[in-house]
GROMACS .gro file of C-alpha atoms in nm:
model
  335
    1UNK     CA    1   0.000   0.000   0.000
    2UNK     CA    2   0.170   0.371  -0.071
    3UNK     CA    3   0.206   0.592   0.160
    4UNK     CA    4   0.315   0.930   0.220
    5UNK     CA    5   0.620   0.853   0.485
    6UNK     CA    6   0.950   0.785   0.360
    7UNK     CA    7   1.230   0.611   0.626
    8UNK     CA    8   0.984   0.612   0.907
    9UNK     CA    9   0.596   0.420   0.996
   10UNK     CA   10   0.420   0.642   1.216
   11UNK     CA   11   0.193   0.476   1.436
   12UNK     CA   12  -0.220   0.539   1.323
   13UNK     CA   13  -0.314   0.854   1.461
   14UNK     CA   14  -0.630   0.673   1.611
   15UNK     CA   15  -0.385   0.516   1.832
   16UNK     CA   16  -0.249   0.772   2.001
   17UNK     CA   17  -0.282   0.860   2.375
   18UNK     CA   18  -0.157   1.110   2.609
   19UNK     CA   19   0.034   1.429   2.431
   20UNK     CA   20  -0.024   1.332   2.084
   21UNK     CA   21  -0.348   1.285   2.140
   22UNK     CA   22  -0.410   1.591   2.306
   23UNK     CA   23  -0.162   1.771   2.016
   24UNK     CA   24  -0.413   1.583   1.712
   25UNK     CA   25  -0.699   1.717   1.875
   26UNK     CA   26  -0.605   2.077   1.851
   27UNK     CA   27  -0.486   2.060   1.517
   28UNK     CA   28  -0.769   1.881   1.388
   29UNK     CA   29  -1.026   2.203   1.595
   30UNK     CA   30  -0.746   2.490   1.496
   31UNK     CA   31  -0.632   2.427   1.176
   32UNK     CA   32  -0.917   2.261   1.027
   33UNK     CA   33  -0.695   1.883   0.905
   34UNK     CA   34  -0.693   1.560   1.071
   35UNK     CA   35  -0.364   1.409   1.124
   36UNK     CA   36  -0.173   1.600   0.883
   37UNK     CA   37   0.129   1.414   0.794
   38UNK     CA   38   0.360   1.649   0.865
   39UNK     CA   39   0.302   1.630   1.237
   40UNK     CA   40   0.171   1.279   1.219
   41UNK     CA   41   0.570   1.234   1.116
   42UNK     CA   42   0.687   1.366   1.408
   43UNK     CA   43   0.429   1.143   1.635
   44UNK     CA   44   0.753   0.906   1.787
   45UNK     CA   45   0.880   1.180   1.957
   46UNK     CA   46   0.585   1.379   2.137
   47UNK     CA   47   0.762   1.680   2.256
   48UNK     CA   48   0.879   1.765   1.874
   49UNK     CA   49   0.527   1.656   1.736
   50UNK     CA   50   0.385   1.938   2.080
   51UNK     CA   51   0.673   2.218   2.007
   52UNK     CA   52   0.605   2.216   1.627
   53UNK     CA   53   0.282   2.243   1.601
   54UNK     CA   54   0.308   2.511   1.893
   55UNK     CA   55   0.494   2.716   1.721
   56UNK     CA   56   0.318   2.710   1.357
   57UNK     CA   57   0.005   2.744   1.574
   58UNK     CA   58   0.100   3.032   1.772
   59UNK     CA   59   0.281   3.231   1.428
   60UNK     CA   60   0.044   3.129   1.152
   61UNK     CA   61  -0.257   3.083   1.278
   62UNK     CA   62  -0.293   3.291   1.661
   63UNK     CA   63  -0.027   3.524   1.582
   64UNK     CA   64   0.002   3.871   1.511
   65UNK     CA   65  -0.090   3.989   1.136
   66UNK     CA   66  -0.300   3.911   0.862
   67UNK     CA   67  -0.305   3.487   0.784
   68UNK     CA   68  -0.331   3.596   0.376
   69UNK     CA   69   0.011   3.807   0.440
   70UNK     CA   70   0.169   3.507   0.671
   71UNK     CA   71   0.033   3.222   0.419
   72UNK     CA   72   0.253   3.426   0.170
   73UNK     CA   73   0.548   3.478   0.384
   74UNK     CA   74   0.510   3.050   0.453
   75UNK     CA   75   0.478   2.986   0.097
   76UNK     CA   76   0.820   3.198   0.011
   77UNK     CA   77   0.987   3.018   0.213
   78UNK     CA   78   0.922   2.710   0.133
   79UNK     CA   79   0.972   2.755  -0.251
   80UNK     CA   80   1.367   2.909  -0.132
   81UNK     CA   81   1.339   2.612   0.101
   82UNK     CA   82   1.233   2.359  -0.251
   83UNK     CA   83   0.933   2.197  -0.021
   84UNK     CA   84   0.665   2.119  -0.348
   85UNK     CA   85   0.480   1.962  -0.074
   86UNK     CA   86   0.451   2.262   0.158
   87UNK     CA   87   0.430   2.506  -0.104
   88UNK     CA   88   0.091   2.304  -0.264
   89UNK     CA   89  -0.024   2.332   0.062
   90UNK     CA   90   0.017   2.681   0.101
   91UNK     CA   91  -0.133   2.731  -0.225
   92UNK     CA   92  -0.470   2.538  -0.094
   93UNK     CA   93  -0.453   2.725   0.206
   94UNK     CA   94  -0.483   3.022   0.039
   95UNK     CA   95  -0.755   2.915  -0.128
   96UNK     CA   96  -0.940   2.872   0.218
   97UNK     CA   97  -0.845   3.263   0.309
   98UNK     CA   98  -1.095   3.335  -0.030
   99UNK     CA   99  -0.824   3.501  -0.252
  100UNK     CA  100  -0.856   3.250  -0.500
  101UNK     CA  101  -0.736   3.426  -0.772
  102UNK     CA  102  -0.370   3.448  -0.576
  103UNK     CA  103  -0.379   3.128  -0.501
  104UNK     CA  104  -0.401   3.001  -0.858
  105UNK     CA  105  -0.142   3.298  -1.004
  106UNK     CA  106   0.102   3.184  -0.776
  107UNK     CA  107  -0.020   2.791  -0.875
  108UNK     CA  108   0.104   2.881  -1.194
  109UNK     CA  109   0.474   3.040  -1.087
  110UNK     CA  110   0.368   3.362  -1.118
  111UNK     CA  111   0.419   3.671  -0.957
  112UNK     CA  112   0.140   3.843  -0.758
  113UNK     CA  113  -0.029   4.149  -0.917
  114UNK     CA  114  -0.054   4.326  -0.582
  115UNK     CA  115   0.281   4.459  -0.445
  116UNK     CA  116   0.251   4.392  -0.084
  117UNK     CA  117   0.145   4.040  -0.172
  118UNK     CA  118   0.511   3.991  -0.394
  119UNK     CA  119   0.691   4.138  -0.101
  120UNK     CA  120   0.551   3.878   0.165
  121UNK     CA  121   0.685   3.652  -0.086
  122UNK     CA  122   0.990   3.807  -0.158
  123UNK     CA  123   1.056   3.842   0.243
  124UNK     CA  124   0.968   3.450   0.315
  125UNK     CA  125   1.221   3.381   0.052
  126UNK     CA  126   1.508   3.600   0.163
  127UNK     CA  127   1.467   3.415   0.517
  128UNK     CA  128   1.663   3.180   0.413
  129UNK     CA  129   1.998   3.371   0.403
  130UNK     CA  130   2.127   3.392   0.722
  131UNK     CA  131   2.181   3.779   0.732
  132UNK     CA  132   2.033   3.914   0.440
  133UNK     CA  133   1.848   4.224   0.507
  134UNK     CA  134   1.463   4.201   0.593
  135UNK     CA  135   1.380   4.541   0.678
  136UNK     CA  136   1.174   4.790   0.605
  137UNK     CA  137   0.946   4.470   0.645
  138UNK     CA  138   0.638   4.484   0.432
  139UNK     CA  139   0.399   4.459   0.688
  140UNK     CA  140   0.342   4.619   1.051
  141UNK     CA  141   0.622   4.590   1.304
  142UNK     CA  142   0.393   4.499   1.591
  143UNK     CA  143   0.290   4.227   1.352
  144UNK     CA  144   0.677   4.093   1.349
  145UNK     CA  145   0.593   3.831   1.571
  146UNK     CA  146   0.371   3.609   1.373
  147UNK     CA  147   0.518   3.674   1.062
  148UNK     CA  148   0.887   3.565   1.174
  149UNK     CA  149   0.757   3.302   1.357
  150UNK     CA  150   0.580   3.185   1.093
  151UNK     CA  151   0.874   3.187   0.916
  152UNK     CA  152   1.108   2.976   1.132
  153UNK     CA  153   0.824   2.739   1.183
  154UNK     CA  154   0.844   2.657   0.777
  155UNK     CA  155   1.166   2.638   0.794
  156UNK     CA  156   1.167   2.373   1.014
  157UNK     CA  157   0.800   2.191   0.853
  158UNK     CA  158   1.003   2.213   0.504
  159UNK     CA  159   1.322   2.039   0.614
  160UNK     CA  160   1.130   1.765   0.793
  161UNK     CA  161   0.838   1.734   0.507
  162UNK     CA  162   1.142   1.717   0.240
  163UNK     CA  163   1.347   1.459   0.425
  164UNK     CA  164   1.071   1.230   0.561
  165UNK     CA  165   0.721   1.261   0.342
  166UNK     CA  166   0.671   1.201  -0.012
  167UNK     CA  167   0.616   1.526  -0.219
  168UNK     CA  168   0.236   1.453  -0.244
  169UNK     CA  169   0.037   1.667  -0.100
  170UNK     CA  170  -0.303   1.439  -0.163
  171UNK     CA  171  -0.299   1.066  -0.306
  172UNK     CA  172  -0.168   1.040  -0.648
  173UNK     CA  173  -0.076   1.435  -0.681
  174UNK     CA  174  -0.430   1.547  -0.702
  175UNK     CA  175  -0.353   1.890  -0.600
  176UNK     CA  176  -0.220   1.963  -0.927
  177UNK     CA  177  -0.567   2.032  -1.047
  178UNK     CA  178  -0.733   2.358  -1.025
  179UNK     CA  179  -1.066   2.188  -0.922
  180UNK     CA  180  -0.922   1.947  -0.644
  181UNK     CA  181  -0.677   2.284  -0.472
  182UNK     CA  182  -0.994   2.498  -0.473
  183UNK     CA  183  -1.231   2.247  -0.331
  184UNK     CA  184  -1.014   2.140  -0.042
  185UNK     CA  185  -0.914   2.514   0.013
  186UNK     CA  186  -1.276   2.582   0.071
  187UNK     CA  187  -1.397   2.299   0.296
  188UNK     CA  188  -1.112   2.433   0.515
  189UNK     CA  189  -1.272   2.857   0.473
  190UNK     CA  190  -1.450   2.783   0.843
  191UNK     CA  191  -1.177   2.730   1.056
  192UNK     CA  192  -0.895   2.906   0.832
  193UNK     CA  193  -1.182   3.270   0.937
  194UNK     CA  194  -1.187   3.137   1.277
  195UNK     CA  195  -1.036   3.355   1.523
  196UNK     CA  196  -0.770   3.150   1.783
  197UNK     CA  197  -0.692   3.217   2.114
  198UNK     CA  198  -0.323   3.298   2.139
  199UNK     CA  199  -0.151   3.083   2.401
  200UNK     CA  200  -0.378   2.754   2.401
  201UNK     CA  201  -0.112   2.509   2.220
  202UNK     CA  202   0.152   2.630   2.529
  203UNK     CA  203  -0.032   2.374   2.758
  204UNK     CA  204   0.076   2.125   2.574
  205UNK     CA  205   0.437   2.204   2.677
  206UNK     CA  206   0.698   2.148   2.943
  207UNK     CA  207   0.768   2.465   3.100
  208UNK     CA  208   0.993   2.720   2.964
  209UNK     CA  209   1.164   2.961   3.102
  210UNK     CA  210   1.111   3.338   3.029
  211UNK     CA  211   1.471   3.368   2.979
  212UNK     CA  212   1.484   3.130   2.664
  213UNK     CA  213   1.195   3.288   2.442
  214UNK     CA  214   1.392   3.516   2.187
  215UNK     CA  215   1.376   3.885   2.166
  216UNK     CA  216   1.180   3.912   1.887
  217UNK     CA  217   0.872   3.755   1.977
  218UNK     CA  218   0.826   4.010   2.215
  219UNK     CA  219   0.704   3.848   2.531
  220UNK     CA  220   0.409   3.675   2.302
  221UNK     CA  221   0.315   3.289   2.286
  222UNK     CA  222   0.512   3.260   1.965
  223UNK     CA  223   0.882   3.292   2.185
  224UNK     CA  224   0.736   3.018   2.457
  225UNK     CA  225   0.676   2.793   2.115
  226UNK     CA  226   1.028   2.879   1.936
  227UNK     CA  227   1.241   2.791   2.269
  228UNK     CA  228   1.062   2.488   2.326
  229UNK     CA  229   1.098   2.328   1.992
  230UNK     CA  230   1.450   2.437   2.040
  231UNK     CA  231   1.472   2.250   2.321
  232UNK     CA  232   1.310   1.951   2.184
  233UNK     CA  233   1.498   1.930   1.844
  234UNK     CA  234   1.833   1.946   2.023
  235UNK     CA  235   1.809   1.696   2.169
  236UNK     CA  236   1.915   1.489   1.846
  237UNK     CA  237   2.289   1.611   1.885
  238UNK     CA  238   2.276   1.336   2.130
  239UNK     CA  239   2.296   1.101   1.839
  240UNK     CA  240   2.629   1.228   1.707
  241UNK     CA  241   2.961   1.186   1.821
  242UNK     CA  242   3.173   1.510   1.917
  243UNK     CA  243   3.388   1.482   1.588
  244UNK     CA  244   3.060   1.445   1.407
  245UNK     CA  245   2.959   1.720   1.560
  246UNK     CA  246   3.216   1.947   1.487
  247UNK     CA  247   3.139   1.853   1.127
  248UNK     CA  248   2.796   1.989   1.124
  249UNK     CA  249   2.895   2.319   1.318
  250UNK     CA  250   3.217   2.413   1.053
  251UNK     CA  251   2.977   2.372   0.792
  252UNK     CA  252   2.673   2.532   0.944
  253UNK     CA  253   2.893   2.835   1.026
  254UNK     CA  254   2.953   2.978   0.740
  255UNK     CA  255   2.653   2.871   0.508
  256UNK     CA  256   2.481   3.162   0.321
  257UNK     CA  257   2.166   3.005   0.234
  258UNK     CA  258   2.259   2.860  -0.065
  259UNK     CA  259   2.146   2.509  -0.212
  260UNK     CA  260   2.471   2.255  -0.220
  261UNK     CA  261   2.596   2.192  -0.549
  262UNK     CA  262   2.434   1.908  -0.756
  263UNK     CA  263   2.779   1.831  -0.918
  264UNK     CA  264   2.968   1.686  -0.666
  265UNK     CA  265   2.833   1.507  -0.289
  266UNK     CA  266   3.050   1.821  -0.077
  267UNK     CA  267   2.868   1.605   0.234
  268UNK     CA  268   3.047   1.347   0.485
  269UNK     CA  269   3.103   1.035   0.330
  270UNK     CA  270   2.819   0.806   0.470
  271UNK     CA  271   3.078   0.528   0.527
  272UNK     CA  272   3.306   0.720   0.798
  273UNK     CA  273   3.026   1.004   0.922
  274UNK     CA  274   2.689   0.867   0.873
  275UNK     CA  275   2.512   1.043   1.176
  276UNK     CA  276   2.649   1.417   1.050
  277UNK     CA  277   2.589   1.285   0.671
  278UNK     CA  278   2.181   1.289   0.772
  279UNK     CA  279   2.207   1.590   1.007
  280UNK     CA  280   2.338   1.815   0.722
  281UNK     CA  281   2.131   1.670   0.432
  282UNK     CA  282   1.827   1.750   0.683
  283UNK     CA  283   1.970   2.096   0.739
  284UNK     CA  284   2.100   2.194   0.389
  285UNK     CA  285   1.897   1.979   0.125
  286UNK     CA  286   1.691   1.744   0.310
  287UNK     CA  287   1.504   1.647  -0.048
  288UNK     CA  288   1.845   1.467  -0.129
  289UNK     CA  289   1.842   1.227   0.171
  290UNK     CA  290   1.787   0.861   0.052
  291UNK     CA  291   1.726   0.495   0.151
  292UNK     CA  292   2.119   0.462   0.143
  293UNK     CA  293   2.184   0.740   0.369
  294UNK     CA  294   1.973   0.644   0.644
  295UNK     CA  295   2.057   0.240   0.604
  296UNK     CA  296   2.439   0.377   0.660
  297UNK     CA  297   2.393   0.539   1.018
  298UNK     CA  298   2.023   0.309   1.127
  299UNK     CA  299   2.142   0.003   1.361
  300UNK     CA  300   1.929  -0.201   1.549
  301UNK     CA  301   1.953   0.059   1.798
  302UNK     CA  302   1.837   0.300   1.603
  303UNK     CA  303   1.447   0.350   1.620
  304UNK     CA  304   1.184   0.571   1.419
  305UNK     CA  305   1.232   0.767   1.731
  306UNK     CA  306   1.610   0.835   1.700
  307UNK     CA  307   1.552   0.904   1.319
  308UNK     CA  308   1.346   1.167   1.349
  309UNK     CA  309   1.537   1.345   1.642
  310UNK     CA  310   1.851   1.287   1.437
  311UNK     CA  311   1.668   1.466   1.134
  312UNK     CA  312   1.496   1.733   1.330
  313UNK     CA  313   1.852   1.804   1.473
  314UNK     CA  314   1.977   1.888   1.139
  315UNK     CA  315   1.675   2.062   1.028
  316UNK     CA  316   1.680   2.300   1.369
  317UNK     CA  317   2.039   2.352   1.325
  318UNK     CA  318   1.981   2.528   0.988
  319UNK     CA  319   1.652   2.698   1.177
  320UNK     CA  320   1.909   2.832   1.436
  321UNK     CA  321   2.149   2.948   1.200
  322UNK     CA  322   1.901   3.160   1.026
  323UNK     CA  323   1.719   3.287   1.348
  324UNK     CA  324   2.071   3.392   1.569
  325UNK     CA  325   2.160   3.620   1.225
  326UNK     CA  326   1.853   3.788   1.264
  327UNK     CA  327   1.791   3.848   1.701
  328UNK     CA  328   2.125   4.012   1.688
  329UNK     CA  329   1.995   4.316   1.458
  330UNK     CA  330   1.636   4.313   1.552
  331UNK     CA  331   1.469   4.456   1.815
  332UNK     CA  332   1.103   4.479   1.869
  333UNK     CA  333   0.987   4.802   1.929
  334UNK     CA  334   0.614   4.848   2.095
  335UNK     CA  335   0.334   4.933   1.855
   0.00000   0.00000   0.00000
């Protein structure tokens, strides 16, 4: 039987107890899906399957800002991030804010006709180079907030959707019709209208300390999210040796954003450094990772569980990079 998971086999959703279950619940209410795979991917490890969805709930869809402008910021990101899966999504979820006529224009490749819409775009895209200059930011600066936030969360959804989910959004491609994009869209136009309660995902969280939430979320829910997937993706390094992870730091340090080479591997050799092999496919082109990579590093030891730490390790990693080149030159003023 296909199936949308690649490496891993999530447990059925309809089996799931304690924080998953409580985590499927509120997406199902809040964003209007049941048991999207992207989370559903993450459901061996509760407190990343919790801290991501708390932060793309908190950005996205409680945050600060319009969800049109923030749907446009997530989709630019994930075409600089090469996600065809998140970026059909994005273009269905557009759909569901009513501005069909975007949706399909950007279906198409196409720029959109109104200028603020191009420069949401244009700003989700330029997220992915670590320094490159975001402001003046085309949209309110109270409203930084969700729209950052929304940004680091995609960063983080693309990375794991690319290395771990096929590129199907619905069963045999479907979303590559007109028809099928708008009529999902729509069935979703209730809850996408719906106005959330900021701070309801956070109880699904272990505690974090005020200390840890970063600048520029300004003392909203969408900092409590960020440091707690933090927390919880980091907790992959575990997985790697210290030479391995000296690896993955030299060539996190100085990466601009750009996609590696296709001439040429320019990653560990899978033989001698399988572990930071993974972690920097997941951080710098996740959509390359194959069956050989992960048969290289997976021992018995090695559960669905460790997988997807070890892969959300890499994918943070990049996430971090991009984030700590930002909080140093902005500052949140109040509204």
């Amino acid at each position: 039987m296909t199936t949308v998971f690649r490496h891993t086999e999530p447990l059925p959703p309809r089996s799931a107890t304690g924080t998953v279950a409580e985590a499927y619940a509120q997406i199902r209410h809040d964003f209007g899906i049941a048991d999207p795979s992207t989370f559903v991917v993450l459901s061996s490890t509760p407190e990343l399957l919790a801290s991501a969805w708390a932060l793309m709930r908190e950005s996205l869809i409680a945050g600060p800002g319009g969800r049109t402008g923030k749907e446009l910021v997530a989709l630019g990101v994930s075409l600089a991030n090469r996600c065809p899966f998140c970026v059909d999504a994005h273009t269905v979820l557009l759909h569901a804010t009513g501005d069909h006529a975007l949706a399909e224009r950007l279906a198409r490749g196409e720029t959109p006709a109104d200028e603020t819409h191009a420069r949401l775009v244009e700003w989700g895209r330029r997220t992915r180079e670590p320094g490159a200059p975001l402001e003046p930011y085309p949209f309110p600066r109270e409203d930084l907030p969700g729209y950052l936030g929304t940004a680091l969360s995609f960063h983080f959804i693309n990375r794991i959707a690319s290395a771990l989910l096929t590129e199907n959004l619905l069963p045999g491609g479907a979303q590559r019709f007109r028809a099928v994009r708008s009529v999902v869209g729509r069935s979703l136009t209730r809850t996408v209208r719906r106005t959330a309660r900021p701070g309801a995902s956070l109880m699904l969280l272990d505690p974090v300390d005020a200390g840890e939430s970063p600048a520029w979320a300004g003392g909203t829910p969408v900092g409590v999210a960020y440091a707690a997937l933090l927390r919880a993706a980091m907790r992959g390094a575990a997985l790697l040796g210290a030479d391995e992870h000296e690896v993955v730091e030299a060539a996190l340090q100085d990466w601009d954003g750009s996609h590696p080479p296709l001439t040429g591997d320019g990653f560990p050799d899978r033989r001698e450094h399988p572990g930071a092999r993974l972690a920097l496919l997941a951080a710098l082109a996740p959509y390359r990772i194959t069956e050989e990579d992960v048969a290289a590093w997976r021992t018995r030891e090695h559960s669905d569980h460790c997988l997807v730490h070890l892969v959300a390790y890499g994918a943070f990693v990049a996430v971090d990079r991009i984030e700590s080149s930002l909080s140093t030159r902005i500052t949140l003023e109040a509204p």
